Amino acid sequence: MSINATLIGQMITFTLLVWFTMKYVWPPLIEALEERKQKISEGLAAAEKGQEDVKLAEKRAIKYLKEAKAESANIIALAQKRANDVVAESKQTAKVEGEKLIEAAKAQISQEIQQAKESLRKEVSSLALKAAEQILQEEVDKAKHKELINKVSEQL
Amino acid sequence: MSSEGGATGYIVHHLTPLSVGEGFWALHLDTLFFSAVLGTAFILFFKNAAEKATTGVPGLTQNIAEMLIEFVDQQVKDTFHGKSKLIAPLGLTIFCWVLLWNAMDVIPVDLLGLIGSVMGIEYLRVVPSTDLNATFALSISVFILIIFYSIKIKGVFGFAKELTCTPFGPWMMPFNLLLKIVEEVAKPISLALRLFGNLYAGELIFILIALLPAFIQPLLSFPWAIFHLLIIVLQAFIFMVLTIVYLSMAHEDH
């Protein structure tokens, strides 16, 4: 149980062990630990940021959806209005066209009446002339009585 | 087991180191051999872990190494507030080395002795921490570091002032000096003797249990081994923590 040179040998061994640990063991391991710590904290931060991004994107999507809905409603309203307009316009056009047709028909009718009247008058005047010829039994001098005949036919 | 016969002979045989040389220059070959083997094992394990160290998912070796390193690092950070590249690796080396020394204690007391006697080695004491030379080698190294850092941080004058002028002021100089010397010298002595005493007593009790009849032995050696597991880790831990504390005290400037 005496203290002897073993002490010195042990001290040398110990010094070597400490030197080796200090030089080759401690730094790489502690560095790896630190780096991993950094990595993990970075990863956590990134995950958090990602979650926030998702939230933002969701909000934006909802906003876009709302906008799109409003726009589509707008478009539908516009289209309806336009359709109404078209219908009203075509109604108007049809009305005008119809009136025009009626007008034309009326004009034609009156023209035909006029023509019928004219031809009737002519026939009546010729009939009257014939009747008068027969009644008078003599040839009427057409040139002599032309003025008279015309007067009568105009009065008819 | 013993050539001398009897219980006393058996105990003495087990506690006698394998030594060469006479007087102060005697060498305890078993202590030197086992501590060197255990130190090499420690170094190889950690070197392996350090070489394969990755920041990604660590393997088993790296996990164990990192656990120990974080444990020691935490202890150092808790007590030592300066910056030192030495203290943490020193703490790790002390903890692991002493732990391995102490762990030799749970190997059955006669096993390695039997193997040794087969190989022609008469005496073999396998637990380095039951050798005062081993424990004092550690504590004296720590003591040298304490003195070195005290002088480095406080300067020769500052350290001398601390030795002579505290705690009672310059008028009590001789008394202060005496007190301080006792205080400083007590550190390595208590460190070494605490470790030695615990492990020596533990080993002695294992040897005493081994003297009992075979059917009683497991009943006693099993609980004692379990209790001893606590002592093994605790003594290694105490040695490391006290080293850190002493060195951080040396770093503090009053």
Tab-separated table of C-alpha atoms in Angstrom:
chain	number	residue	atom	x	y	z
A	1	MET	CA	0.000	0.000	0.000
A	2	SER	CA	2.926	2.289	-0.567
A	3	ILE	CA	3.129	5.235	-2.874
A	4	ASN	CA	5.696	4.513	-5.540
A	5	ALA	CA	6.649	5.113	-9.148
A	6	THR	CA	3.312	3.711	-10.287
A	7	LEU	CA	1.999	7.147	-9.436
A	8	ILE	CA	4.224	8.752	-12.048
A	9	GLY	CA	3.289	6.161	-14.643
A	10	GLN	CA	-0.398	6.748	-13.961
A	11	MET	CA	0.033	10.493	-14.199
A	12	ILE	CA	1.691	10.153	-17.587
A	13	THR	CA	-1.125	7.901	-18.805
A	14	PHE	CA	-3.689	10.336	-17.476
A	15	THR	CA	-2.004	13.299	-19.178
A	16	LEU	CA	-1.971	11.421	-22.464
A	17	LEU	CA	-5.621	10.486	-22.133
A	18	VAL	CA	-6.658	14.048	-21.327
A	19	TRP	CA	-4.578	15.420	-24.176
A	20	PHE	CA	-6.088	12.955	-26.616
A	21	THR	CA	-9.641	13.633	-25.456
A	22	MET	CA	-9.075	17.373	-25.651
A	23	LYS	CA	-7.567	17.218	-29.107
A	24	TYR	CA	-9.432	14.489	-30.972
A	25	VAL	CA	-12.555	13.476	-29.075
A	26	TRP	CA	-14.240	16.495	-27.586
A	27	PRO	CA	-14.235	19.034	-30.458
A	28	PRO	CA	-15.776	16.905	-33.243
A	29	LEU	CA	-18.464	15.476	-31.000
A	30	ILE	CA	-19.454	18.771	-29.434
A	31	GLU	CA	-19.443	20.328	-32.893
A	32	ALA	CA	-21.771	17.627	-34.195
A	33	LEU	CA	-24.053	18.250	-31.238
A	34	GLU	CA	-24.114	21.981	-31.809
A	35	GLU	CA	-24.713	21.550	-35.521
A	36	ARG	CA	-27.556	19.178	-34.911
A	37	LYS	CA	-29.071	21.603	-32.420
A	38	GLN	CA	-28.861	24.316	-35.052
A	39	LYS	CA	-30.369	22.073	-37.688
A	40	ILE	CA	-33.263	21.114	-35.480
A	41	SER	CA	-34.033	24.689	-34.522
A	42	GLU	CA	-33.823	25.713	-38.171
A	43	GLY	CA	-36.134	22.889	-39.121
A	44	LEU	CA	-38.630	23.901	-36.467
A	45	ALA	CA	-38.534	27.510	-37.625
A	46	ALA	CA	-39.042	26.407	-41.223
A	47	ALA	CA	-41.994	24.239	-40.221
A	48	GLU	CA	-43.562	27.135	-38.374
A	49	LYS	CA	-43.043	29.417	-41.328
A	50	GLY	CA	-44.542	26.802	-43.617
A	51	GLN	CA	-47.617	26.581	-41.445
A	52	GLU	CA	-47.982	30.335	-41.492
A	53	ASP	CA	-47.599	30.323	-45.259
A	54	VAL	CA	-50.346	27.754	-45.549
A	55	LYS	CA	-52.598	29.905	-43.401
A	56	LEU	CA	-51.856	32.943	-45.537
A	57	ALA	CA	-52.482	30.977	-48.716
A	58	GLU	CA	-55.780	29.744	-47.325
A	59	LYS	CA	-56.805	33.286	-46.546
A	60	ARG	CA	-55.809	34.405	-49.997
A	61	ALA	CA	-57.719	31.525	-51.586
A	62	ILE	CA	-60.835	32.477	-49.641
A	63	LYS	CA	-60.432	36.060	-50.744
A	64	TYR	CA	-60.036	35.036	-54.383
A	65	LEU	CA	-63.064	32.780	-54.129
A	66	LYS	CA	-65.139	35.617	-52.757
A	67	GLU	CA	-63.982	37.908	-55.519
A	68	ALA	CA	-64.744	35.315	-58.158
A	69	LYS	CA	-68.212	34.766	-56.731
A	70	ALA	CA	-68.935	38.478	-56.714
A	71	GLU	CA	-67.701	38.824	-60.255
A	72	SER	CA	-69.743	35.917	-61.514
A	73	ALA	CA	-72.843	37.347	-59.841
A	74	ASN	CA	-72.096	40.618	-61.513
A	75	ILE	CA	-71.695	38.958	-64.879
A	76	ILE	CA	-74.941	37.059	-64.484
A	77	ALA	CA	-76.772	40.249	-63.559
A	78	LEU	CA	-75.288	42.017	-66.543
A	79	ALA	CA	-76.224	39.198	-68.874
A	80	GLN	CA	-79.765	39.173	-67.588
A	81	LYS	CA	-80.056	42.874	-68.107
A	82	ARG	CA	-78.664	42.545	-71.575
A	83	ALA	CA	-81.097	39.766	-72.386
A	84	ASN	CA	-83.963	41.924	-71.180
A	85	ASP	CA	-82.695	44.731	-73.320
A	86	VAL	CA	-82.476	42.491	-76.359
A	87	VAL	CA	-85.983	41.229	-75.823
A	88	ALA	CA	-87.317	44.738	-75.381
A	89	GLU	CA	-85.456	45.920	-78.438
A	90	SER	CA	-86.693	43.097	-80.585
A	91	LYS	CA	-90.213	43.729	-79.356
A	92	GLN	CA	-89.854	47.338	-80.340
A	93	THR	CA	-88.452	46.407	-83.713
A	94	ALA	CA	-91.228	43.959	-84.311
A	95	LYS	CA	-93.789	46.559	-83.375
A	96	VAL	CA	-92.303	49.092	-85.749
A	97	GLU	CA	-92.064	46.537	-88.492
A	98	GLY	CA	-95.626	45.473	-87.964
A	99	GLU	CA	-96.807	49.046	-88.076
A	100	LYS	CA	-94.900	49.545	-91.266
A	101	LEU	CA	-96.487	46.471	-92.773
A	102	ILE	CA	-99.907	47.626	-91.685
A	103	GLU	CA	-99.197	51.022	-93.158
A	104	ALA	CA	-98.103	49.495	-96.447
A	105	ALA	CA	-101.139	47.236	-96.553
A	106	LYS	CA	-103.411	50.177	-95.839
A	107	ALA	CA	-101.754	52.169	-98.572
A	108	GLN	CA	-102.157	49.325	-100.988
A	109	ILE	CA	-105.777	48.868	-100.006
A	110	SER	CA	-106.559	52.508	-100.503
A	111	GLN	CA	-104.734	52.437	-103.800
A	112	GLU	CA	-106.741	49.453	-104.926
A	113	ILE	CA	-109.940	51.146	-103.799
A	114	GLN	CA	-108.885	54.107	-105.832
A	115	GLN	CA	-108.226	51.928	-108.834
A	116	ALA	CA	-111.530	50.126	-108.417
A	117	LYS	CA	-113.279	53.412	-108.103
A	118	GLU	CA	-111.538	54.621	-111.225
A	119	SER	CA	-112.411	51.566	-113.230
A	120	LEU	CA	-115.973	51.620	-111.893
A	121	ARG	CA	-116.284	55.236	-112.837
A	122	LYS	CA	-114.965	54.492	-116.269
A	123	GLU	CA	-117.340	51.592	-116.698
A	124	VAL	CA	-120.250	53.596	-115.350
A	125	SER	CA	-119.435	56.457	-117.659
A	126	SER	CA	-119.149	54.133	-120.601
A	127	LEU	CA	-122.370	52.432	-119.571
A	128	ALA	CA	-124.040	55.790	-119.215
A	129	LEU	CA	-122.675	56.820	-122.535
A	130	LYS	CA	-124.031	53.692	-124.195
A	131	ALA	CA	-127.337	54.140	-122.434
A	132	ALA	CA	-127.499	57.705	-123.561
A	133	GLU	CA	-126.586	56.689	-127.119
A	134	GLN	CA	-129.355	54.169	-127.211
A	135	ILE	CA	-131.741	56.594	-125.650
A	136	LEU	CA	-130.963	59.298	-128.104
A	137	GLN	CA	-130.796	56.795	-130.943
A	138	GLU	CA	-128.385	58.775	-132.676
A	139	GLU	CA	-124.686	58.865	-132.870
A	140	VAL	CA	-123.154	61.130	-130.504
A	141	ASP	CA	-120.466	63.224	-131.785
A	142	LYS	CA	-117.715	62.145	-129.581
A	143	ALA	CA	-115.607	65.109	-130.232
A	144	LYS	CA	-118.583	67.429	-129.747
A	145	HIS	CA	-119.661	65.969	-126.438
A	146	LYS	CA	-116.391	64.900	-125.078
A	147	GLU	CA	-116.250	67.735	-122.676
A	148	LEU	CA	-119.678	66.924	-121.382
A	149	ILE	CA	-118.947	63.257	-120.990
A	150	ASN	CA	-115.772	63.899	-119.115
A	151	LYS	CA	-117.615	66.266	-116.814
A	152	VAL	CA	-120.199	63.606	-116.047
A	153	SER	CA	-117.654	60.892	-115.521
A	154	GLU	CA	-115.740	63.116	-113.165
A	155	GLN	CA	-118.828	63.782	-111.132
A	156	LEU	CA	-119.523	60.086	-110.732
B	1	MET	CA	-6.951	-20.119	-3.928
B	2	SER	CA	-4.124	-18.989	-1.694
B	3	SER	CA	-0.739	-20.558	-1.427
B	4	GLU	CA	-0.443	-19.287	2.155
B	5	GLY	CA	-3.806	-20.765	3.138
B	6	GLY	CA	-6.444	-19.426	5.511
B	7	ALA	CA	-8.756	-16.447	5.270
B	8	THR	CA	-6.099	-13.872	6.036
B	9	GLY	CA	-3.815	-15.315	3.429
B	10	TYR	CA	-6.627	-15.219	0.867
B	11	ILE	CA	-7.437	-11.570	1.581
B	12	VAL	CA	-3.815	-10.474	1.615
B	13	HIS	CA	-3.218	-12.341	-1.596
B	14	HIS	CA	-6.086	-10.550	-3.287
B	15	LEU	CA	-5.008	-7.141	-2.138
B	16	THR	CA	-1.352	-7.520	-3.018
B	17	PRO	CA	-0.454	-5.866	-6.284
B	18	LEU	CA	1.722	-7.395	-8.920
B	19	SER	CA	4.849	-5.298	-8.558
B	20	VAL	CA	8.379	-5.149	-9.808
B	21	GLY	CA	11.210	-3.198	-8.273
B	22	GLU	CA	11.896	-2.139	-4.728
B	23	GLY	CA	11.086	0.903	-2.608
B	24	PHE	CA	9.867	4.017	-4.343
B	25	TRP	CA	10.768	2.821	-7.799
B	26	ALA	CA	8.560	-0.205	-7.545
B	27	LEU	CA	5.893	-0.408	-10.274
B	28	HIS	CA	2.465	-1.945	-9.845
B	29	LEU	CA	2.227	-3.683	-13.185
B	30	ASP	CA	-1.401	-4.723	-12.738
B	31	THR	CA	-2.543	-1.170	-12.013
B	32	LEU	CA	-0.564	0.224	-14.912
B	33	PHE	CA	-1.713	-2.521	-17.262
B	34	PHE	CA	-5.427	-2.438	-16.464
B	35	SER	CA	-5.699	1.333	-16.342
B	36	ALA	CA	-3.855	1.568	-19.657
B	37	VAL	CA	-6.127	-1.053	-21.224
B	38	LEU	CA	-9.240	0.677	-19.909
B	39	GLY	CA	-7.918	4.077	-20.990
B	40	THR	CA	-7.262	2.703	-24.455
B	41	ALA	CA	-10.754	1.254	-24.581
B	42	PHE	CA	-12.179	4.624	-23.594
B	43	ILE	CA	-10.081	6.453	-26.187
B	44	LEU	CA	-10.896	4.000	-28.970
B	45	PHE	CA	-14.607	4.116	-28.262
B	46	PHE	CA	-14.729	7.891	-28.272
B	47	LYS	CA	-12.336	8.225	-31.190
B	48	ASN	CA	-14.581	5.915	-33.155
B	49	ALA	CA	-17.607	7.978	-32.209
B	50	ALA	CA	-15.833	11.238	-33.038
B	51	GLU	CA	-14.739	9.998	-36.440
B	52	LYS	CA	-18.206	8.857	-37.356
B	53	ALA	CA	-19.836	11.898	-35.810
B	54	THR	CA	-22.669	13.081	-37.964
B	55	THR	CA	-25.151	15.896	-37.538
B	56	GLY	CA	-27.881	13.631	-38.865
B	57	VAL	CA	-29.329	10.632	-37.103
B	58	PRO	CA	-26.629	9.273	-34.753
B	59	GLY	CA	-25.746	5.624	-34.423
B	60	LEU	CA	-25.514	3.679	-31.172
B	61	THR	CA	-21.858	4.525	-30.520
B	62	GLN	CA	-22.422	8.179	-31.192
B	63	ASN	CA	-25.529	8.183	-29.046
B	64	ILE	CA	-23.667	6.826	-26.040
B	65	ALA	CA	-20.734	9.170	-26.604
B	66	GLU	CA	-23.050	12.140	-27.032
B	67	MET	CA	-25.010	11.237	-23.939
B	68	LEU	CA	-21.822	11.186	-21.860
B	69	ILE	CA	-20.523	14.357	-23.469
B	70	GLU	CA	-23.754	16.251	-22.940
B	71	PHE	CA	-23.880	15.030	-19.367
B	72	VAL	CA	-20.341	16.236	-18.644
B	73	ASP	CA	-20.875	19.429	-20.606
B	74	GLN	CA	-23.972	20.182	-18.564
B	75	GLN	CA	-22.049	19.667	-15.324
B	76	VAL	CA	-19.297	21.977	-16.523
B	77	LYS	CA	-21.767	24.629	-17.642
B	78	ASP	CA	-23.570	24.473	-14.314
B	79	THR	CA	-20.487	25.089	-12.197
B	80	PHE	CA	-17.882	26.698	-14.400
B	81	HIS	CA	-18.700	30.075	-15.881
B	82	GLY	CA	-15.470	30.931	-17.629
B	83	LYS	CA	-14.187	29.662	-20.912
B	84	SER	CA	-11.794	26.763	-20.964
B	85	LYS	CA	-10.950	24.209	-23.589
B	86	LEU	CA	-9.478	21.901	-20.999
B	87	ILE	CA	-12.024	21.466	-18.246
B	88	ALA	CA	-14.807	19.663	-20.118
B	89	PRO	CA	-12.563	17.084	-21.846
B	90	LEU	CA	-10.713	16.667	-18.541
B	91	GLY	CA	-14.005	15.988	-16.787
B	92	LEU	CA	-15.037	13.508	-19.463
B	93	THR	CA	-11.729	11.658	-19.252
B	94	ILE	CA	-11.858	11.487	-15.456
B	95	PHE	CA	-15.465	10.333	-15.404
B	96	CYS	CA	-15.073	7.610	-18.016
B	97	TRP	CA	-11.698	6.406	-16.840
B	98	VAL	CA	-12.661	6.191	-13.184
B	99	LEU	CA	-15.965	4.608	-14.149
B	100	LEU	CA	-14.140	1.894	-16.074
B	101	TRP	CA	-11.671	1.369	-13.224
B	102	ASN	CA	-14.486	0.984	-10.753
B	103	ALA	CA	-16.456	-1.241	-13.099
B	104	MET	CA	-13.620	-3.788	-12.870
B	105	ASP	CA	-14.895	-4.333	-9.365
B	106	VAL	CA	-17.978	-6.273	-10.459
B	107	ILE	CA	-15.892	-8.879	-12.251
B	108	PRO	CA	-15.888	-11.905	-9.907
B	109	VAL	CA	-12.945	-11.503	-7.530
B	110	ASP	CA	-11.274	-14.778	-8.364
B	111	LEU	CA	-11.854	-14.866	-12.111
B	112	LEU	CA	-9.034	-12.716	-13.417
B	113	GLY	CA	-6.792	-13.916	-10.564
B	114	LEU	CA	-7.410	-17.484	-11.679
B	115	ILE	CA	-6.633	-16.645	-15.295
B	116	GLY	CA	-3.505	-14.824	-14.081
B	117	SER	CA	-2.345	-17.766	-12.001
B	118	VAL	CA	-2.849	-20.057	-14.959
B	119	MET	CA	-0.606	-17.721	-16.931
B	120	GLY	CA	1.938	-17.811	-14.122
B	121	ILE	CA	1.170	-14.472	-12.529
B	122	GLU	CA	1.092	-14.883	-8.779
B	123	TYR	CA	-0.531	-11.639	-7.673
B	124	LEU	CA	-3.147	-9.698	-9.539
B	125	ARG	CA	-5.217	-6.798	-8.321
B	126	VAL	CA	-7.575	-5.882	-11.138
B	127	VAL	CA	-9.288	-2.728	-9.857
B	128	PRO	CA	-6.965	0.242	-10.428
B	129	SER	CA	-8.952	2.438	-8.049
B	130	THR	CA	-8.005	0.161	-5.143
B	131	ASP	CA	-4.441	1.317	-5.714
B	132	LEU	CA	-3.580	4.583	-3.973
B	133	ASN	CA	-1.080	5.302	-6.722
B	134	ALA	CA	-3.830	5.397	-9.311
B	135	THR	CA	-6.185	7.638	-7.346
B	136	PHE	CA	-3.385	9.953	-6.240
B	137	ALA	CA	-2.106	10.152	-9.808
B	138	LEU	CA	-5.453	11.605	-10.803
B	139	SER	CA	-5.840	13.912	-7.844
B	140	ILE	CA	-2.269	15.206	-7.969
B	141	SER	CA	-2.678	15.942	-11.680
B	142	VAL	CA	-5.827	17.866	-10.816
B	143	PHE	CA	-3.951	19.620	-8.002
B	144	ILE	CA	-1.201	20.690	-10.416
B	145	LEU	CA	-3.891	22.078	-12.726
B	146	ILE	CA	-5.476	23.947	-9.808
B	147	ILE	CA	-2.157	25.597	-8.944
B	148	PHE	CA	-1.428	26.275	-12.618
B	149	TYR	CA	-4.769	27.959	-13.284
B	150	SER	CA	-4.691	29.878	-10.005
B	151	ILE	CA	-1.377	31.417	-11.030
B	152	LYS	CA	-2.422	31.859	-14.645
B	153	ILE	CA	-5.670	33.647	-13.864
B	154	LYS	CA	-4.701	35.613	-10.769
B	155	GLY	CA	-1.000	36.048	-11.443
B	156	VAL	CA	1.772	35.035	-9.051
B	157	PHE	CA	1.136	38.078	-6.904
B	158	GLY	CA	-2.615	37.650	-6.910
B	159	PHE	CA	-2.344	33.997	-5.946
B	160	ALA	CA	0.153	34.793	-3.189
B	161	LYS	CA	-2.150	37.517	-1.942
B	162	GLU	CA	-5.059	35.081	-1.869
B	163	LEU	CA	-2.963	32.592	0.093
B	164	THR	CA	-1.792	35.088	2.666
B	165	CYS	CA	-4.484	37.737	2.991
B	166	THR	CA	-7.674	35.684	3.111
B	167	PRO	CA	-9.825	35.008	4.995
B	168	PHE	CA	-8.617	37.158	7.930
B	169	GLY	CA	-6.794	40.085	6.355
B	170	PRO	CA	-3.058	40.819	6.101
B	171	TRP	CA	-2.453	41.047	9.854
B	172	MET	CA	-3.056	37.329	10.296
B	173	MET	CA	-0.718	36.370	7.447
B	174	PRO	CA	0.945	33.223	8.882
B	175	PHE	CA	-2.349	31.880	10.112
B	176	ASN	CA	-4.002	32.603	6.773
B	177	LEU	CA	-1.201	30.884	4.908
B	178	LEU	CA	-1.434	27.813	7.096
B	179	LEU	CA	-5.194	27.694	6.660
B	180	LYS	CA	-4.959	28.087	2.894
B	181	ILE	CA	-2.276	25.445	2.540
B	182	VAL	CA	-4.373	22.991	4.495
B	183	GLU	CA	-7.361	23.903	2.373
B	184	GLU	CA	-5.511	23.416	-0.905
B	185	VAL	CA	-3.695	20.240	0.096
B	186	ALA	CA	-6.891	18.738	1.445
B	187	LYS	CA	-8.362	18.831	-2.066
B	188	PRO	CA	-6.154	16.192	-3.748
B	189	ILE	CA	-5.913	14.092	-0.602
B	190	SER	CA	-9.668	13.960	-0.085
B	191	LEU	CA	-10.263	13.289	-3.794
B	192	ALA	CA	-7.845	10.378	-3.876
B	193	LEU	CA	-8.741	8.869	-0.518
B	194	ARG	CA	-12.478	9.067	-1.098
B	195	LEU	CA	-12.278	7.112	-4.326
B	196	PHE	CA	-9.714	4.698	-2.957
B	197	GLY	CA	-11.580	4.104	0.292
B	198	ASN	CA	-14.923	3.405	-1.337
B	199	LEU	CA	-13.568	1.005	-3.896
B	200	TYR	CA	-11.096	-0.684	-1.554
B	201	ALA	CA	-13.839	-1.334	0.962
B	202	GLY	CA	-16.152	-2.583	-1.782
B	203	GLU	CA	-13.531	-4.961	-3.071
B	204	LEU	CA	-12.749	-6.124	0.455
B	205	ILE	CA	-16.381	-6.970	1.064
B	206	PHE	CA	-16.522	-8.918	-2.202
B	207	ILE	CA	-13.464	-10.859	-1.021
B	208	LEU	CA	-15.063	-11.506	2.372
B	209	ILE	CA	-18.227	-12.729	0.670
B	210	ALA	CA	-16.111	-15.022	-1.453
B	211	LEU	CA	-14.795	-16.630	1.742
B	212	LEU	CA	-18.289	-17.702	2.806
B	213	PRO	CA	-19.801	-21.076	1.928
B	214	ALA	CA	-20.810	-21.295	-1.722
B	215	PHE	CA	-24.569	-21.489	-1.121
B	216	ILE	CA	-24.667	-18.191	0.796
B	217	GLN	CA	-22.431	-16.264	-1.566
B	218	PRO	CA	-25.022	-15.328	-4.228
B	219	LEU	CA	-27.430	-14.120	-1.535
B	220	LEU	CA	-24.858	-11.583	-0.398
B	221	SER	CA	-22.775	-10.838	-3.459
B	222	PHE	CA	-25.806	-10.132	-5.651
B	223	PRO	CA	-27.279	-7.322	-3.480
B	224	TRP	CA	-23.806	-5.987	-2.770
B	225	ALA	CA	-23.032	-5.924	-6.490
B	226	ILE	CA	-26.227	-4.000	-7.146
B	227	PHE	CA	-25.411	-1.562	-4.373
B	228	HIS	CA	-21.895	-1.355	-5.683
B	229	LEU	CA	-23.131	-0.329	-9.127
B	230	LEU	CA	-24.355	2.840	-7.463
B	231	ILE	CA	-20.994	3.410	-5.781
B	232	ILE	CA	-19.132	2.803	-9.048
B	233	VAL	CA	-21.025	5.530	-10.904
B	234	LEU	CA	-21.329	7.814	-7.897
B	235	GLN	CA	-17.621	7.852	-7.118
B	236	ALA	CA	-16.722	8.509	-10.746
B	237	PHE	CA	-19.285	11.305	-10.810
B	238	ILE	CA	-18.070	12.823	-7.537
B	239	PHE	CA	-14.471	12.797	-8.715
B	240	MET	CA	-15.447	14.576	-11.924
B	241	VAL	CA	-17.728	17.148	-10.306
B	242	LEU	CA	-15.226	18.023	-7.595
B	243	THR	CA	-12.511	18.419	-10.202
B	244	ILE	CA	-14.727	20.836	-12.103
B	245	VAL	CA	-15.610	22.700	-8.913
B	246	TYR	CA	-11.989	22.999	-7.808
B	247	LEU	CA	-10.895	24.215	-11.192
B	248	SER	CA	-13.676	26.761	-11.429
B	249	MET	CA	-12.691	27.968	-7.961
B	250	ALA	CA	-9.138	28.362	-9.272
B	251	HIS	CA	-10.535	30.453	-12.137
B	252	GLU	CA	-12.439	32.803	-9.870
B	253	ASP	CA	-10.765	36.085	-9.088
B	254	HIS	CA	-11.653	37.491	-5.713
